[in-house]
Short mmCIF file of C-alpha atoms in Angstrom, two decimals:
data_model
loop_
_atom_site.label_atom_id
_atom_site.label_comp_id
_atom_site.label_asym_id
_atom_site.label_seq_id
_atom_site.Cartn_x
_atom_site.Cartn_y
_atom_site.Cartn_z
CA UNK A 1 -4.92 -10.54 -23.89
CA UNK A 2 -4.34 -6.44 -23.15
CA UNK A 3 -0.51 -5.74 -23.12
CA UNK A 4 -0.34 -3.57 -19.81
CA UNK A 5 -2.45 -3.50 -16.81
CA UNK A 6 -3.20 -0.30 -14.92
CA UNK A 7 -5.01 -0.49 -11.51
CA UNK A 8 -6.28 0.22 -7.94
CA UNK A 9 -5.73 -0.83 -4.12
CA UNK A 10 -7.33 -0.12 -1.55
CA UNK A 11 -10.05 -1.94 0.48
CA UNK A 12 -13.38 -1.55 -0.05
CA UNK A 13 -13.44 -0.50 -3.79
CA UNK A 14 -17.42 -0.28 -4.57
CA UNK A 15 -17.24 3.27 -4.54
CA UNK A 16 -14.30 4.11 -6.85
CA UNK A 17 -14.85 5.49 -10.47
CA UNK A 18 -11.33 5.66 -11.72
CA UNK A 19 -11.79 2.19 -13.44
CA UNK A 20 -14.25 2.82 -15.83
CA UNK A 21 -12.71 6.63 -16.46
CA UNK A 22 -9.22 4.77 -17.69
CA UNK A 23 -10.72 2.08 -19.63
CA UNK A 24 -13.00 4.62 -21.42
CA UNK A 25 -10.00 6.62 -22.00
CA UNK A 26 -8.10 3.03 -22.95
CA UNK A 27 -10.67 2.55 -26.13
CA UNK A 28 -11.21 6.22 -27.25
CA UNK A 29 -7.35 5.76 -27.78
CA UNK A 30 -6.75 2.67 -29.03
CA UNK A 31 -4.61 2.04 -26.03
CA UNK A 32 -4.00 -1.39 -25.58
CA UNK A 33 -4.10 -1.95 -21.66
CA UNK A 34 -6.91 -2.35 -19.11
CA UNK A 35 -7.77 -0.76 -15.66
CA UNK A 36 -8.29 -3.26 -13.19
CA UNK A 37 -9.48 -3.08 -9.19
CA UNK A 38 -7.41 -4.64 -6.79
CA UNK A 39 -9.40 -5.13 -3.35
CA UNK A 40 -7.02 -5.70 -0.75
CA UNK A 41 -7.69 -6.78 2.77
CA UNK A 42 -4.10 -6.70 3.80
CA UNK A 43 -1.68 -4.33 2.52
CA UNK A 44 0.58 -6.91 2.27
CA UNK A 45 -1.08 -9.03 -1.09
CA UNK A 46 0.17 -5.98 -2.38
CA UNK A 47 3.59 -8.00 -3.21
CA UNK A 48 2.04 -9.98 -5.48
CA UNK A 49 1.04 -7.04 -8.20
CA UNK A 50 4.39 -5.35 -7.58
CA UNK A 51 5.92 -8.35 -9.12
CA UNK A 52 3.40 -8.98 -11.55
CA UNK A 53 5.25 -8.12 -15.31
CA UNK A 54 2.16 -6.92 -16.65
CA UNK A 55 1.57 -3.78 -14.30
CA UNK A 56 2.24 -0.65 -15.67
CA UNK A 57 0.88 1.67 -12.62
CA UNK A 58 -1.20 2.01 -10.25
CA UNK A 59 -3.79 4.52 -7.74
CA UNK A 60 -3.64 4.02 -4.13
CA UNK A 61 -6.65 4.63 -1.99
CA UNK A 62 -8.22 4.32 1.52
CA UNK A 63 -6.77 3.01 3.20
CA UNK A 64 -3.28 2.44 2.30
CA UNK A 65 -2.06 6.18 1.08
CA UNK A 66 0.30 5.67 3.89
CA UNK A 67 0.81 2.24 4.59
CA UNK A 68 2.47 1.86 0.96
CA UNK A 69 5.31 3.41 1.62
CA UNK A 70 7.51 0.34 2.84
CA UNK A 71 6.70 -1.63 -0.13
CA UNK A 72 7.75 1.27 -2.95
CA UNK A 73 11.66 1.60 -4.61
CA UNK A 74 11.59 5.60 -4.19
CA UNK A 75 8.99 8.63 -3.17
CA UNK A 76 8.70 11.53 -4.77
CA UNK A 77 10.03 14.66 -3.33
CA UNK A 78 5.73 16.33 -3.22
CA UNK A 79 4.53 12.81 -1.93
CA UNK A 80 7.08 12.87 0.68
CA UNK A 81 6.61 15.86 2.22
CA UNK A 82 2.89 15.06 1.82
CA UNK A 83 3.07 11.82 3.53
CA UNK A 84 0.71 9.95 1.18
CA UNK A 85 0.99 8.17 -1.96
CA UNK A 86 -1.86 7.84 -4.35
CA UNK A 87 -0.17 6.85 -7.55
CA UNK A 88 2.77 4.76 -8.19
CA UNK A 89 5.03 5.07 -11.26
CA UNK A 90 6.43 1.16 -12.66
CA UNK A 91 10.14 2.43 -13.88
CA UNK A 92 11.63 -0.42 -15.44
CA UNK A 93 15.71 -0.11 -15.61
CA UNK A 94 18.50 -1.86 -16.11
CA UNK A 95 19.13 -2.89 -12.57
CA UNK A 96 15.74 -4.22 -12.57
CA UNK A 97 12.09 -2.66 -11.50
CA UNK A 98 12.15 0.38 -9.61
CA UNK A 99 8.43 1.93 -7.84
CA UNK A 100 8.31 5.04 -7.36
CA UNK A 101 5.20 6.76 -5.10
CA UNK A 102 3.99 10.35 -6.06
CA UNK A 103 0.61 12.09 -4.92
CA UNK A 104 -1.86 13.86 -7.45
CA UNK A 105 -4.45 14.36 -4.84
CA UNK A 106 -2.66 17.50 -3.73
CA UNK A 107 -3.15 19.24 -7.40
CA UNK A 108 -6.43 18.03 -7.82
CA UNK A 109 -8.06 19.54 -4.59
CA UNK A 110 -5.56 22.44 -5.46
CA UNK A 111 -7.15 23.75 -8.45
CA UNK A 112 -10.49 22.54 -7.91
CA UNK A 113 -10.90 24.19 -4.88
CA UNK A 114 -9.08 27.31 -5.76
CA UNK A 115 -11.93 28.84 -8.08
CA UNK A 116 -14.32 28.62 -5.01
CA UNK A 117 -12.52 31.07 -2.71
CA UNK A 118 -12.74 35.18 -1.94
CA UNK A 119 -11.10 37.14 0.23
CA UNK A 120 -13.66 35.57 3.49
CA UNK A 121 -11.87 32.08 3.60
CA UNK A 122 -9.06 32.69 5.42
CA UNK A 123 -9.16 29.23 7.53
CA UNK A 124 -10.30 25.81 6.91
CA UNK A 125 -11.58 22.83 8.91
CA UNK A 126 -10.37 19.62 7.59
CA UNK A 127 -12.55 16.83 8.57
CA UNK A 128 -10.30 13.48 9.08
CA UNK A 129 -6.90 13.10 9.67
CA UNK A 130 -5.91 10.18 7.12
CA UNK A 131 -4.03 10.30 3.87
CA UNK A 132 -5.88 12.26 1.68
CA UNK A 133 -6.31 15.33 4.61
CA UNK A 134 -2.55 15.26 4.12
CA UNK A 135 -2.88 15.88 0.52
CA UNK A 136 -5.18 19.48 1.46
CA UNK A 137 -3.33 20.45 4.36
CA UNK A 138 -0.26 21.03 1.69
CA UNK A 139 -2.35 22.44 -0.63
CA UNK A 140 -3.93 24.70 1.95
CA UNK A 141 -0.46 25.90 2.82
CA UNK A 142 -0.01 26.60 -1.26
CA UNK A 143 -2.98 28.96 -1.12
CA UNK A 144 -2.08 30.62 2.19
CA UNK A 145 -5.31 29.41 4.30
CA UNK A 146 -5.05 28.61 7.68
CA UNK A 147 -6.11 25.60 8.89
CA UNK A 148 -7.10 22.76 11.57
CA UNK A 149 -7.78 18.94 11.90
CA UNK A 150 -10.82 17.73 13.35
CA UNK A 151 -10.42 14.11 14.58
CA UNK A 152 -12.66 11.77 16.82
CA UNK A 153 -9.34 11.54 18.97
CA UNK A 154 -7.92 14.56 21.44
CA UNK A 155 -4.68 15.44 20.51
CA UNK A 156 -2.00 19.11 20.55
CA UNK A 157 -3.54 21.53 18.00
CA UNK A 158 -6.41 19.51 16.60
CA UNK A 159 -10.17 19.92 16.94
CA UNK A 160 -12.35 16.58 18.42
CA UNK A 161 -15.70 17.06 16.69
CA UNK A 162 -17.06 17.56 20.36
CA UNK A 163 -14.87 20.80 20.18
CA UNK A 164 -16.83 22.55 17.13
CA UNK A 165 -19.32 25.44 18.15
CA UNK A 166 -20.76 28.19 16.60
CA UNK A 167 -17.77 30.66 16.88
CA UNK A 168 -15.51 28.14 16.10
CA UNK A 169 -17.93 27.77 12.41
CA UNK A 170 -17.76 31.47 12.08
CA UNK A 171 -14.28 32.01 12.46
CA UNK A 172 -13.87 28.72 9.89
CA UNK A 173 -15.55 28.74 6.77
CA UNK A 174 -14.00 26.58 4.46
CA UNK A 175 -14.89 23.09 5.52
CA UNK A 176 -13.30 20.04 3.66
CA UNK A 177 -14.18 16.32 4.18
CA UNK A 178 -11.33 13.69 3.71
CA UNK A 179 -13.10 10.90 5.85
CA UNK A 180 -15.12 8.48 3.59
CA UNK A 181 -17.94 9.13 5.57
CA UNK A 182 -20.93 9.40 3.07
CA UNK A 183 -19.24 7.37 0.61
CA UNK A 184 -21.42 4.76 -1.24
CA UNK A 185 -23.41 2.74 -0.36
CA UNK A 186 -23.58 4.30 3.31
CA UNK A 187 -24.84 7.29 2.07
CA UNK A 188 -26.58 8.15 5.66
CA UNK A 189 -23.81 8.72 7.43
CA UNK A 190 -21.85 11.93 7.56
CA UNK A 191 -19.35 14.07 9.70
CA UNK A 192 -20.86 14.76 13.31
CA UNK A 193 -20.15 18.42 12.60
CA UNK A 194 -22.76 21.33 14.20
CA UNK A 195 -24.37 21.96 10.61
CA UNK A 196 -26.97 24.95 11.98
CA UNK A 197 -24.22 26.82 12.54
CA UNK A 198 -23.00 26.66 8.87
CA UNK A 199 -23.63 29.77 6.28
CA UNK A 200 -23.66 31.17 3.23
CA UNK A 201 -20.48 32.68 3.83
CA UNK A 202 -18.69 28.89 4.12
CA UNK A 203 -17.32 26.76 1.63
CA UNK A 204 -18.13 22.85 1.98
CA UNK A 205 -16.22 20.58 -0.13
CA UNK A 206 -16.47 16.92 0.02
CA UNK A 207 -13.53 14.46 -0.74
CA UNK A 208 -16.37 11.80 -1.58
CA UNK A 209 -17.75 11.91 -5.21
CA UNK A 210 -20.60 8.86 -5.26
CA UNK A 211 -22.65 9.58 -4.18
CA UNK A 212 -22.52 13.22 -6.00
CA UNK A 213 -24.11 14.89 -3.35
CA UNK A 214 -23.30 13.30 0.33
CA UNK A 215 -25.31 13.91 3.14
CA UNK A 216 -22.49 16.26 4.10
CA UNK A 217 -22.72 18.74 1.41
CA UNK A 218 -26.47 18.43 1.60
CA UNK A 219 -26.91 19.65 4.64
CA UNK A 220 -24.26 22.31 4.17
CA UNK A 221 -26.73 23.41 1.28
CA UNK A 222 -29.56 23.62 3.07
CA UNK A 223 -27.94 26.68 5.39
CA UNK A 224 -26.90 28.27 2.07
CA UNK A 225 -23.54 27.10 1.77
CA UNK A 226 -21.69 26.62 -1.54
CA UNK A 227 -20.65 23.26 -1.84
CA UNK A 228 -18.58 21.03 -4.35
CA UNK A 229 -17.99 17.30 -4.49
CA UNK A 230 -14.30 15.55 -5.58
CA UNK A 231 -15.77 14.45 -9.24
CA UNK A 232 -13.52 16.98 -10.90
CA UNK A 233 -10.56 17.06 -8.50
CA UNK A 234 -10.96 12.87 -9.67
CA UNK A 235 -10.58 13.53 -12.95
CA UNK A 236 -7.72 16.27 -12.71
CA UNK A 237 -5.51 13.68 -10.27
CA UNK A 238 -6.36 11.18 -12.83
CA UNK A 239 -5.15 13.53 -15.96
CA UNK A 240 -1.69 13.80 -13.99
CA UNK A 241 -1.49 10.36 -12.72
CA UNK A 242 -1.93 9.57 -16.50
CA UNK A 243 1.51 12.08 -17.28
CA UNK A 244 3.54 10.46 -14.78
CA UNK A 245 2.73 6.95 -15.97
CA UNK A 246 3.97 8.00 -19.32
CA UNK A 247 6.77 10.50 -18.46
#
């Protein structure tokens, strides 16, 4: 029986490759714990691993980023002003169990992103107006890129998809999606976004990494645009999720 258990919520999990990244990091260093998934259908079940002795930590995920936040001790001051958790820190004190929220997501879209830009992206589209968007709307701020949410709902200062048109495109050219649309295994769907009107001047990054390629980024691709997926910015959230479970 493994002495700690490390794991993630959210509901559905099918997609999620953090749980075979941490147990392949577990054995390559003789770490005695295991990474589990925890499907929930109700944020609420999520009493009954917050109370379980043998958690260590865990990732959040859609769709509970936000929901969480009732149920956690303390938020840290970056996943506060955020709005979103994605990883929460077991503290174990004197006084008893303390859980404290923080978000990664933030630093991993930061620097993966980053090495992707030139003086021509200067404003941003973010696709989706959950959680994670929350994460790249800070960390657009950090790089000093103007920005917009596109949502299917009509609201001050934020884009419906119906809105988008060809100037709008122009003026935009970094284009990030936080919705899971894509995500396996509905890999048909994507972002009702005017693609023809996409270029090789724009920047298309996808949120979604499994598939590796969404239908999103492909057809960003095939008007010349450079695209990424959010394999790396996974694996750079999941190198600092890793520090603050151990700090």
């Amino acid at each position: 029986m493994v002495n700690k258990i490390y794991g993630l919520i959210g509901h559905p999990l099918g997609h999620s490759f953090s749980q075979s990244f941490f147990n392949e990091k577990f054995a390559k260093e003789g770490i005695d714990a295991e990474y589990k998934n925890f499907d929930l259908e109700d944020i609420s079940n999520i009493k009954d691993i917050l109370n379980n002795p043998q958690i260590y930590g865990l990732n959040v995920t859609i769709p509970y980023k936000q929901q969480v936040f009732p149920f956690l001790s303390q938020i840290g001051t970056v996943a506060k002003k955020i709005g979103a958790v994605n990883v929460i820190r077991f503290k174990k004190t004197n006084n008893g169990l303390e859980t404290i929220g923080y978000n990664t997501d933030m630093i991993g879209f930061y620097k993966s992103i980053s090495p992707l830009l030139n003086e021509n992206h200067k404003h941003a589209l973010i696709l989706g107006t959950g959680g994670a968007s929350k994460a790249v709307k800070y960390a657009l701020d950090k790089l000093g890129i103007d920005y917009k949410f596109v949502s299917r709902t009509k609201s001050n200062d934020v884009y419906t998809y119906e809105d988008l048109n060809e100037q709008i495109l122009k003026d935009y050219t970094v284009i990030v999606n936080t919705t899971p649309l894509g995500m396996h295994p509905n890999i048909d769907n994507c972002p009702n976004i005017p693609y023809e009107f996409i270029s090789p001047n724009h920047v298309c990054f996808d949120l979604v990494y499994n598939p590796l390629e969404t239908k999103f980024l492909r057809l960003a691709k095939e008007q010349g645009a450079y695209i990424k997926n959010g394999l790396e910015m996974l694996h750079i959230q999941a190198i600092e999720t890793w520090k603050i479970w151990n700090s």
